Amino acid sequence: MIAQFYQAHSDILLFAGAAAVKVLVLLNVIMGFTALLTLAERKVSALMQDRIGPNRASVFGFAFDGLFHPVADGIKMLVKEDFVPAKAEKLLFTLAPFFALVPVLALFAFIPFGDYVMVFGYQLDLQIAQMPLSLFFVLAFSGLAIYGVFLGGWASKNNFALLGAMRGVAQMVSYEVVLGLTLVGLMMIFGTAGLQDMVRAQGRLLFGFLPGWGVFYQPVAFVLFLTAAIAENKRTPFDLVEGESEIIGYFMEYSSMRFGAFMFAEFIEIILVSMLATTLFFGGWQVPWLYDTGFIFPWGSTLPLNHYLVAALQTGAFAAKTVFFSWFLLVVRWTLPRFRFDQLMALCWKVLLPLALLNILVTGAVLTALK
Amino acid sequence: MISVKKVDNKPLGPLERIYLLEVARGLAVTMRHFFANFFNRKGMPTIQFPEQPSPLPGNANLRTRHRLKIRADGSPKCVACFMCQTACPAYCIHIEAAEYPENPAEKYPAVFDIDLSRCVVCGMCVEACPEDAIAMDTRELPGGVEARSELLLVKSALLRNLPGEPSLKGAANRLANEYLKAGGEK
Amino acid sequence: MPKITIDGKTAEVAKGTTVLEAAQQLGVYVPRYCYHPKLPISGNCRMCLVEVEKSPKLLTACSTEAADGMVVRTDTDKVKTARRDVLEYLLINHPLDCPICDQAGECGLQDYYMEYSRAKSRFPNEDKVRRQKRRALGPHLVLDNERCILCTRCVRFCSEVTKTSELEVMGRGDRSYIDLKEGKALDNGYTLNLADICPVGAWTSRDFRFKQRVWFLKKTPTVCLGCATGCLVEAHHNKNTIYRLSPRPNAETNTWLCDRGRMTYKSVSAGDRLVKGIVKNGLIELEPALREAAARLDEARDAAAVLGSPWLSVEDNSALALLARALKTENYSFDFSAEQGIKDGILINKDPAPNTAGARQVKAAAGGLSFSDFAKRAASGRIKLIVAEARAAAALKDELKAGGAALVVFAVNRGEVPEGAQTTLPYASYFETQGTFVNYQGFSRRTRPSVEPPEGVRPLWAMLTSLASYSGLSLGLNSGDDAIRGIKK
C-alpha cells in the first residue's frame, strides 16, 4: 500500500520532504542569526560610540563578551507580565504580532541562497519556492506586514498607539510604491521576475571582467531600493512609527513576548532586506568568476573545483554578503538622525518616486537603443 | 537682560541637498570609530565601573555614600531628631526612634535606613543635621549592584567614624559626652 | 464700656476685659507664655509686655485691665526690644535639646524665637543652670525641669481646674523648679492636659514619646467617644496611624480632655482589633463569616431581632432599624436610657456610652419595642436570633442565657465581644468612618475618618448591607446618610 503510494507520488513526496528540510534549516538559521543580530545591534552601536556594550550576562561566571544577552533578553521577554489593556480588542490584539511576524518569515521562501546541490542523484534547488514570479510575491507579502502595524495600534484602543499605527501605515504604503518601482528596471534588464533566474543572470560578466551584478546595471535603483527598504523596515532614520523616546509608536501597549514578536519581526526584516539587496543587486550567491566547474579568471587561468565545494562557496558568499548588509544597516541606523514626518513623506513622493520613474524611463531608453 | 545670539544658518549647498554625500561623510565618521575600536578595544575610554574603581577628583565638594558618626562608646551620634528625614526631598530616609534608659541623650535611632536607590545625593540631610551625626564623606560611590536590596543602607552599615575624629557638636551629644566622661571617672 | 485703642484700632470692650483679650478681639496678636484663657492670670513670663500711653513702664497685657481711653501699642521698638530681651532671658538656662524634645515643632520658645528674637545667645553653655532632666511623673507624663520656663500654667491647672494641687514651684531664683508636693501623685485623670498647655517641652506625654515628630502629623477634627460628654477632639495621625488625640477647645463642651478619652484612639490599632469574622471563637475570613451570619438570619427570619446600640452612630443605628424593617420583624429596640450629666465637675459623664441620645432619635423615627419588653422577649425564647452591637448585647447577658437566642454581634475589638456570641463581624471604627453622635447636651456631632480601616473592614451600615444581601434582602444603602434618610420614610 505504502510502497504503491510512494511509487505513484514519488516526485511530489520527494519535493515536499526536501522543502520541509529546507524550511526547517533556513528558519533555524534565520532565528539564530536574528538573536545574534539583537546583540550585534547593541555591540555595533557601542563600538561606534566608544563604548563596550553589553558584557554582563554570564553563565557560571563566563560572560563571553555578552554572548548570553540574547538568551537573557529572551527569558526576560517570556517571563514578563503579558499585559492586555482592559478595553483592547483581545483577538486582534493577540493576532497583530503574528501579522507582523508571519509575512516576514514567509518571504524567505523566495530567496535563493544557493544554486543547487546534487544529493543522491537528486537535484536539490537551494531555494524553497521556485516560482517564475517570486519578486511579485516578495512585494505582495511585504505589503501584508502593514496589517501587523495597523491592527496592533488599533486593537490597543490607545490614541497614541493608533496615531503611531496611522503614521506607520502611511509611511509603509508610500515606500511600498517606491520599492516596487525601483525593481522594475532590474526586471527589464534581466527579463525575468524570478529571483533565482535573476541571480543566475547576474552570473554573466560585464565587459568581460566585471561581475554582472545588478548594482552595476542599476546603481541609482540600488540607492533608491536601499532607502525605501530601510523605510519599509521602519528603522532610523525612518523610525517615526516607533519614535521610541518622544512620539511613541503603535506597540506602546504591548509587553512581554507580544512586544518581543514585533521587535523580532523588525530584526528579521533587517536580514530580509539584506538578503534582497544581495539577491537583486549583488549577485546573490554568485562569486565572481566562479562557475559550475570552478573558477575561470578573466586573465585566462582556471581553478577547477568539486561540485560540493562550489555549492558551499556560493552559499557562503551569499551568507557573507547578507552579514555585510546587515552590519551596514546597523551602522546606518546609528549614524543618521530621524526625519520629520513631513520630510519623510516629501522624500518619498517628491524625490524617490520621480527618480524611480526616471530610472525606468532611462533603462527602457538604453535597452531600446542597444537592441 | 536677555542676550541674543544670532546663529548664521547657512542654506544648504547643492551637494548637501542631495544628502547622499553627507550621509556618506557621516557613515565615514561612525565607521572610523567602529573599526578603530573593533581592532583596538583596549583603547576605549570606558571602564568597568564597580570592579574598576574610578579615581575621584581631588578634594572637591564631593558627596558620596552616607555614614553615621559614632561617639566614643560606639553608639551613634544620631539622636533620631528626624531633621534629615524632614529635609530629604527624595523621602529616602526612614527613622524609628527609641529611648535610652540611662544615657541623658535620651533618644537614639532604633532603625535608620537610607534607601540609596531613592537618594538624589543632594546633601540636604548633612546640612540639616543639628548633631553633626550624618556625613557624606566616605568617598564611596553608591551603585553598581545586582539587587535593589543592596542599595538599602541599614543602621549597622552606616555607623562608622573616620580615623581620629572627635565628636562634640550638638546639644544632645554634649549631654551624652558628659555622661560618658562621668562614667569614665567612676 | 471702656473704649480702647490698640495699634490704631479702636473698640469698645466689656468691663473687666484685659488688654490681651481686647487685642485678641481686635485681631492683634500678643505673644504669651503664662497666659491661658481658662487659667487664672499669673503675669510672670513677661512675654506680653506692651506699651501703654502715659505709663512710664511697659505693662503686661495679660494682667492689665482695659480702661477707657487707653492707647496701647504693640509694635514699637521698645516693645520689640522687650520681647527680644525676655526671650533671651528665658533661653539663658534652656538646654536647647530640641533634637530630642518632643515639643519641637509646636514649641513656644521655638516659634517666638523665630518670630521675635533671632538673637544669638550671649551666655556660654557651661554656665547654664542644670536641673533634673527626664523624670516620669504620674501614669502619663514625663517632666524635664531643665526645659521649664516656670510659666506655672501646670501649677495653676492642677490647683484651679482639677483642684487637686499636686504641683508647686520649689526653690528660689534661677534655681526654682516645678515639683510634686510631698505625698501627692500626679494621677488626677486630666494630667495629659499639662503636656498640651506647657508652652515648652517640660511636660511631655509618655504615650506619644518619640513616636513621631509633630510636623509630620496631620490633624483631623473629630469627636471623642469615651462617654456621653462628646468632647470635640483632633486626631493627629500620619501614614494611616493615629498617634494622639488632643482637645479642640470650644465654648459648649470642652477646653480640656480627660486622660481616658485621649487613649480611646488605641482601640483602632490594638492587638485585639477585629479584621476578620469570628464564628464560635474561631477566626474565619470575612466573606464566610458574613455567609454564616446570613444563614443564621435565614433560619430565624421573623423570629430574628435587632438591637440598636448607644455606642453606634445615628447612621449605623438607622441601618440596624432598616434591617429590622427588611426582616419584617417586630422585635427591635432602640430604647436606651442612662443617667446623664457631668460626674466629676470637669468632663467625665455619668453615661459611659457616647450616643444614648442619638439612639433615642432613631427610636423616635423608627419606633420599636421598649428595652424591657425586648429583654423580656429575649428571655422568653420568642426571639431566636439577635443582631446587635457587642457592648449593647452585653447588657442582655442574663436574658440570652434564659431564652437561648443566638447572637450575631458587630465589634471593633475582640475584647468587646460578649461570651456566647454565635457570629462576630468586624466594622470600621469611628476613627475610620463618619458617624453622627448626639451628646448629653443634645449637640449633634460628626466624627471624621482620619485613617483607613483594615482591608475588607467596612462601616457597620455597609457590613449590614452585605449581610442583608446574602440573605436576599436589600437595604438600599450607599452611604450612612442614606440610612438616616431611609428610616424617616
PDB file of C-alpha atoms in Angstrom, chain B:
ATOM      1  CA  MET B   1      18.928  91.300  30.208  1.00  0.00           C
ATOM      2  CA  ILE B   2      18.493  88.640  27.644  1.00  0.00           C
ATOM      3  CA  SER B   3      21.444  88.362  25.356  1.00  0.00           C
ATOM      4  CA  VAL B   4      20.581  87.419  21.845  1.00  0.00           C
ATOM      5  CA  LYS B   5      23.000  85.482  19.712  1.00  0.00           C
ATOM      6  CA  LYS B   6      22.276  85.334  16.030  1.00  0.00           C
ATOM      7  CA  VAL B   7      23.092  81.980  14.547  1.00  0.00           C
ATOM      8  CA  ASP B   8      24.007  82.161  10.910  1.00  0.00           C
ATOM      9  CA  ASN B   9      22.293  79.153   9.439  1.00  0.00           C
ATOM     10  CA  LYS B  10      23.802  78.751   6.039  1.00  0.00           C
ATOM     11  CA  PRO B  11      21.403  77.474   3.413  1.00  0.00           C
ATOM     12  CA  LEU B  12      22.310  74.006   2.183  1.00  0.00           C
ATOM     13  CA  GLY B  13      24.552  73.862  -0.855  1.00  0.00           C
ATOM     14  CA  PRO B  14      23.605  71.776  -3.897  1.00  0.00           C
ATOM     15  CA  LEU B  15      25.771  68.839  -2.829  1.00  0.00           C
ATOM     16  CA  GLU B  16      24.377  68.907   0.681  1.00  0.00           C
ATOM     17  CA  ARG B  17      20.857  68.935  -0.630  1.00  0.00           C
ATOM     18  CA  ILE B  18      21.364  65.584  -2.277  1.00  0.00           C
ATOM     19  CA  TYR B  19      22.077  64.194   1.211  1.00  0.00           C
ATOM     20  CA  LEU B  20      23.922  61.207  -0.087  1.00  0.00           C
ATOM     21  CA  LEU B  21      27.360  62.787   0.179  1.00  0.00           C
ATOM     22  CA  GLU B  22      26.602  63.982   3.689  1.00  0.00           C
ATOM     23  CA  VAL B  23      25.261  60.584   4.619  1.00  0.00           C
ATOM     24  CA  ALA B  24      28.480  59.050   3.356  1.00  0.00           C
ATOM     25  CA  ARG B  25      30.520  61.534   5.410  1.00  0.00           C
ATOM     26  CA  GLY B  26      28.501  60.684   8.487  1.00  0.00           C
ATOM     27  CA  LEU B  27      28.985  56.993   7.870  1.00  0.00           C
ATOM     28  CA  ALA B  28      32.711  57.601   7.481  1.00  0.00           C
ATOM     29  CA  VAL B  29      32.860  59.176  10.931  1.00  0.00           C
ATOM     30  CA  THR B  30      30.954  56.408  12.675  1.00  0.00           C
ATOM     31  CA  MET B  31      32.727  53.659  10.807  1.00  0.00           C
ATOM     32  CA  ARG B  32      36.092  55.171  11.682  1.00  0.00           C
ATOM     33  CA  HIS B  33      35.169  54.847  15.353  1.00  0.00           C
ATOM     34  CA  PHE B  34      33.748  51.402  14.794  1.00  0.00           C
ATOM     35  CA  PHE B  35      36.864  49.997  13.180  1.00  0.00           C
ATOM     36  CA  ALA B  36      39.278  51.816  15.478  1.00  0.00           C
ATOM     37  CA  ASN B  37      37.502  50.343  18.480  1.00  0.00           C
ATOM     38  CA  PHE B  38      36.935  46.982  16.822  1.00  0.00           C
ATOM     39  CA  PHE B  39      40.629  46.392  16.319  1.00  0.00           C
ATOM     40  CA  ASN B  40      41.836  48.164  19.473  1.00  0.00           C
ATOM     41  CA  ARG B  41      39.335  47.514  22.197  1.00  0.00           C
ATOM     42  CA  LYS B  42      41.791  48.425  24.951  1.00  0.00           C
ATOM     43  CA  GLY B  43      41.974  51.961  23.604  1.00  0.00           C
ATOM     44  CA  MET B  44      38.374  52.772  24.566  1.00  0.00           C
ATOM     45  CA  PRO B  45      37.849  55.244  27.401  1.00  0.00           C
ATOM     46  CA  THR B  46      35.157  53.084  29.061  1.00  0.00           C
ATOM     47  CA  ILE B  47      35.975  51.488  32.394  1.00  0.00           C
ATOM     48  CA  GLN B  48      34.162  48.606  34.071  1.00  0.00           C
ATOM     49  CA  PHE B  49      32.751  50.594  36.956  1.00  0.00           C
ATOM     50  CA  PRO B  50      32.102  48.564  40.060  1.00  0.00           C
ATOM     51  CA  GLU B  51      35.119  46.327  39.505  1.00  0.00           C
ATOM     52  CA  GLN B  52      37.465  49.034  38.276  1.00  0.00           C
ATOM     53  CA  PRO B  53      37.204  51.854  40.826  1.00  0.00           C
ATOM     54  CA  SER B  54      37.294  55.219  39.155  1.00  0.00           C
ATOM     55  CA  PRO B  55      39.582  57.727  40.801  1.00  0.00           C
ATOM     56  CA  LEU B  56      37.601  60.538  42.434  1.00  0.00           C
ATOM     57  CA  PRO B  57      38.690  64.037  41.510  1.00  0.00           C
ATOM     58  CA  GLY B  58      40.681  65.795  44.227  1.00  0.00           C
ATOM     59  CA  ASN B  59      39.116  67.174  47.357  1.00  0.00           C
ATOM     60  CA  ALA B  60      36.338  68.965  45.561  1.00  0.00           C
ATOM     61  CA  ASN B  61      32.923  69.284  47.207  1.00  0.00           C
ATOM     62  CA  LEU B  62      32.104  65.705  46.681  1.00  0.00           C
ATOM     63  CA  ARG B  63      29.084  63.994  48.172  1.00  0.00           C
ATOM     64  CA  THR B  64      29.468  60.267  48.431  1.00  0.00           C
ATOM     65  CA  ARG B  65      27.849  57.419  50.366  1.00  0.00           C
ATOM     66  CA  HIS B  66      26.430  58.422  53.760  1.00  0.00           C
ATOM     67  CA  ARG B  67      27.744  57.409  57.133  1.00  0.00           C
ATOM     68  CA  LEU B  68      26.537  57.918  60.695  1.00  0.00           C
ATOM     69  CA  LYS B  69      29.201  59.160  63.063  1.00  0.00           C
ATOM     70  CA  ILE B  70      29.678  57.437  66.401  1.00  0.00           C
ATOM     71  CA  ARG B  71      30.569  58.534  69.910  1.00  0.00           C
ATOM     72  CA  ALA B  72      33.464  57.231  71.946  1.00  0.00           C
ATOM     73  CA  ASP B  73      31.390  54.326  73.235  1.00  0.00           C
ATOM     74  CA  GLY B  74      30.337  53.224  69.772  1.00  0.00           C
ATOM     75  CA  SER B  75      26.754  54.497  69.986  1.00  0.00           C
ATOM     76  CA  PRO B  76      25.504  56.604  67.108  1.00  0.00           C
ATOM     77  CA  LYS B  77      25.759  60.365  67.492  1.00  0.00           C
ATOM     78  CA  CYS B  78      22.370  60.498  65.858  1.00  0.00           C
ATOM     79  CA  VAL B  79      19.541  61.260  68.282  1.00  0.00           C
ATOM     80  CA  ALA B  80      16.709  60.489  65.872  1.00  0.00           C
ATOM     81  CA  CYS B  81      15.552  64.102  65.647  1.00  0.00           C
ATOM     82  CA  PHE B  82      14.146  63.409  62.147  1.00  0.00           C
ATOM     83  CA  MET B  83      15.683  66.594  60.713  1.00  0.00           C
ATOM     84  CA  CYS B  84      17.316  64.706  57.864  1.00  0.00           C
ATOM     85  CA  GLN B  85      14.141  62.776  57.134  1.00  0.00           C
ATOM     86  CA  THR B  86      12.257  66.073  57.107  1.00  0.00           C
ATOM     87  CA  ALA B  87      14.777  67.765  54.852  1.00  0.00           C
ATOM     88  CA  CYS B  88      15.173  64.860  52.448  1.00  0.00           C
ATOM     89  CA  PRO B  89      13.497  65.794  49.152  1.00  0.00           C
ATOM     90  CA  ALA B  90      13.590  62.193  47.941  1.00  0.00           C
ATOM     91  CA  TYR B  91      11.955  60.626  51.013  1.00  0.00           C
ATOM     92  CA  CYS B  92      14.748  58.094  51.202  1.00  0.00           C
ATOM     93  CA  ILE B  93      15.420  58.227  54.957  1.00  0.00           C
ATOM     94  CA  HIS B  94      13.398  56.148  57.374  1.00  0.00           C
ATOM     95  CA  ILE B  95      13.977  56.509  61.111  1.00  0.00           C
ATOM     96  CA  GLU B  96      12.357  54.911  64.112  1.00  0.00           C
ATOM     97  CA  ALA B  97      13.256  56.461  67.443  1.00  0.00           C
ATOM     98  CA  ALA B  98      13.819  54.650  70.719  1.00  0.00           C
ATOM     99  CA  GLU B  99      14.764  55.705  74.237  1.00  0.00           C
ATOM    100  CA  TYR B 100      17.933  55.093  76.224  1.00  0.00           C
ATOM    101  CA  PRO B 101      17.137  54.099  79.822  1.00  0.00           C
ATOM    102  CA  GLU B 102      20.296  55.741  81.279  1.00  0.00           C
ATOM    103  CA  ASN B 103      22.121  57.896  78.769  1.00  0.00           C
ATOM    104  CA  PRO B 104      20.948  61.542  79.039  1.00  0.00           C
ATOM    105  CA  ALA B 105      20.962  61.789  75.255  1.00  0.00           C
ATOM    106  CA  GLU B 106      17.608  60.006  75.819  1.00  0.00           C
ATOM    107  CA  LYS B 107      16.837  59.279  72.210  1.00  0.00           C
ATOM    108  CA  TYR B 108      18.547  57.137  69.609  1.00  0.00           C
ATOM    109  CA  PRO B 109      17.564  55.681  66.274  1.00  0.00           C
ATOM    110  CA  ALA B 110      16.453  52.074  66.620  1.00  0.00           C
ATOM    111  CA  VAL B 111      16.073  51.982  62.855  1.00  0.00           C
ATOM    112  CA  PHE B 112      17.932  54.249  60.474  1.00  0.00           C
ATOM    113  CA  ASP B 113      17.556  53.295  56.822  1.00  0.00           C
ATOM    114  CA  ILE B 114      18.740  55.180  53.796  1.00  0.00           C
ATOM    115  CA  ASP B 115      17.402  53.901  50.522  1.00  0.00           C
ATOM    116  CA  LEU B 116      20.181  54.767  48.115  1.00  0.00           C
ATOM    117  CA  SER B 117      18.023  53.792  45.178  1.00  0.00           C
ATOM    118  CA  ARG B 118      15.847  56.807  46.014  1.00  0.00           C
ATOM    119  CA  CYS B 119      18.622  59.094  47.277  1.00  0.00           C
ATOM    120  CA  VAL B 120      19.427  62.013  44.993  1.00  0.00           C
ATOM    121  CA  VAL B 121      22.741  62.718  46.729  1.00  0.00           C
ATOM    122  CA  CYS B 122      21.731  66.328  47.397  1.00  0.00           C
ATOM    123  CA  GLY B 123      23.353  66.549  50.835  1.00  0.00           C
ATOM    124  CA  MET B 124      20.329  68.165  52.493  1.00  0.00           C
ATOM    125  CA  CYS B 125      20.474  65.593  55.299  1.00  0.00           C
ATOM    126  CA  VAL B 126      24.002  66.645  56.160  1.00  0.00           C
ATOM    127  CA  GLU B 127      23.019  70.316  56.121  1.00  0.00           C
ATOM    128  CA  ALA B 128      20.009  69.664  58.305  1.00  0.00           C
ATOM    129  CA  CYS B 129      21.684  67.567  60.981  1.00  0.00           C
ATOM    130  CA  PRO B 130      21.917  69.535  64.255  1.00  0.00           C
ATOM    131  CA  GLU B 131      24.129  66.936  65.897  1.00  0.00           C
ATOM    132  CA  ASP B 132      26.694  66.599  63.110  1.00  0.00           C
ATOM    133  CA  ALA B 133      25.854  62.918  63.061  1.00  0.00           C
ATOM    134  CA  ILE B 134      25.451  62.226  59.357  1.00  0.00           C
ATOM    135  CA  ALA B 135      28.093  62.850  56.736  1.00  0.00           C
ATOM    136  CA  MET B 136      28.621  62.093  53.070  1.00  0.00           C
ATOM    137  CA  ASP B 137      32.401  61.872  53.064  1.00  0.00           C
ATOM    138  CA  THR B 138      33.132  58.162  52.734  1.00  0.00           C
ATOM    139  CA  ARG B 139      34.331  58.703  49.160  1.00  0.00           C
ATOM    140  CA  GLU B 140      32.463  55.579  48.116  1.00  0.00           C
ATOM    141  CA  LEU B 141      30.176  55.899  45.123  1.00  0.00           C
ATOM    142  CA  PRO B 142      26.949  54.009  45.614  1.00  0.00           C
ATOM    143  CA  GLY B 143      25.537  51.947  42.774  1.00  0.00           C
ATOM    144  CA  GLY B 144      26.715  49.128  40.562  1.00  0.00           C
ATOM    145  CA  VAL B 145      24.920  46.410  42.499  1.00  0.00           C
ATOM    146  CA  GLU B 146      22.902  43.477  41.264  1.00  0.00           C
ATOM    147  CA  ALA B 147      19.900  43.750  43.590  1.00  0.00           C
ATOM    148  CA  ARG B 148      17.978  46.774  44.749  1.00  0.00           C
ATOM    149  CA  SER B 149      18.078  45.456  48.285  1.00  0.00           C
ATOM    150  CA  GLU B 150      21.805  46.060  48.317  1.00  0.00           C
ATOM    151  CA  LEU B 151      21.108  49.768  47.969  1.00  0.00           C
ATOM    152  CA  LEU B 152      19.206  49.874  51.255  1.00  0.00           C
ATOM    153  CA  LEU B 153      21.660  51.027  53.882  1.00  0.00           C
ATOM    154  CA  VAL B 154      20.618  49.999  57.377  1.00  0.00           C
ATOM    155  CA  LYS B 155      21.944  51.476  60.592  1.00  0.00           C
ATOM    156  CA  SER B 156      24.738  48.981  61.078  1.00  0.00           C
ATOM    157  CA  ALA B 157      26.016  49.608  57.565  1.00  0.00           C
ATOM    158  CA  LEU B 158      26.007  53.339  58.151  1.00  0.00           C
ATOM    159  CA  LEU B 159      27.802  53.526  61.501  1.00  0.00           C
ATOM    160  CA  ARG B 160      31.448  54.360  61.052  1.00  0.00           C
ATOM    161  CA  ASN B 161      33.885  57.068  62.068  1.00  0.00           C
ATOM    162  CA  LEU B 162      36.803  58.322  60.084  1.00  0.00           C
ATOM    163  CA  PRO B 163      40.131  57.870  61.877  1.00  0.00           C
ATOM    164  CA  GLY B 164      40.871  60.404  64.630  1.00  0.00           C
ATOM    165  CA  GLU B 165      37.502  62.091  64.513  1.00  0.00           C
ATOM    166  CA  PRO B 166      36.277  63.982  67.595  1.00  0.00           C
ATOM    167  CA  SER B 167      32.556  64.075  68.262  1.00  0.00           C
ATOM    168  CA  LEU B 168      31.444  67.131  70.211  1.00  0.00           C
ATOM    169  CA  LYS B 169      28.964  69.219  68.275  1.00  0.00           C
ATOM    170  CA  GLY B 170      25.287  69.310  69.231  1.00  0.00           C
ATOM    171  CA  ALA B 171      23.371  69.721  72.493  1.00  0.00           C
ATOM    172  CA  ALA B 172      22.370  66.114  72.999  1.00  0.00           C
ATOM    173  CA  ASN B 173      25.873  64.999  72.259  1.00  0.00           C
ATOM    174  CA  ARG B 174      27.173  67.418  74.864  1.00  0.00           C
ATOM    175  CA  LEU B 175      24.965  65.668  77.399  1.00  0.00           C
ATOM    176  CA  ALA B 176      25.989  62.237  76.170  1.00  0.00           C
ATOM    177  CA  ASN B 177      29.665  63.105  76.270  1.00  0.00           C
ATOM    178  CA  GLU B 178      29.400  64.470  79.777  1.00  0.00           C
ATOM    179  CA  TYR B 179      27.698  61.254  80.752  1.00  0.00           C
ATOM    180  CA  LEU B 180      30.440  59.230  79.138  1.00  0.00           C
ATOM    181  CA  LYS B 181      33.122  61.278  80.846  1.00  0.00           C
ATOM    182  CA  ALA B 182      31.420  60.868  84.226  1.00  0.00           C
ATOM    183  CA  GLY B 183      31.206  57.136  83.617  1.00  0.00           C
ATOM    184  CA  GLY B 184      34.913  57.085  82.850  1.00  0.00           C
ATOM    185  CA  GLU B 185      35.806  58.798  86.153  1.00  0.00           C
ATOM    186  CA  LYS B 186      33.766  56.414  88.279  1.00  0.00           C
TER     187      LYS B 186
END
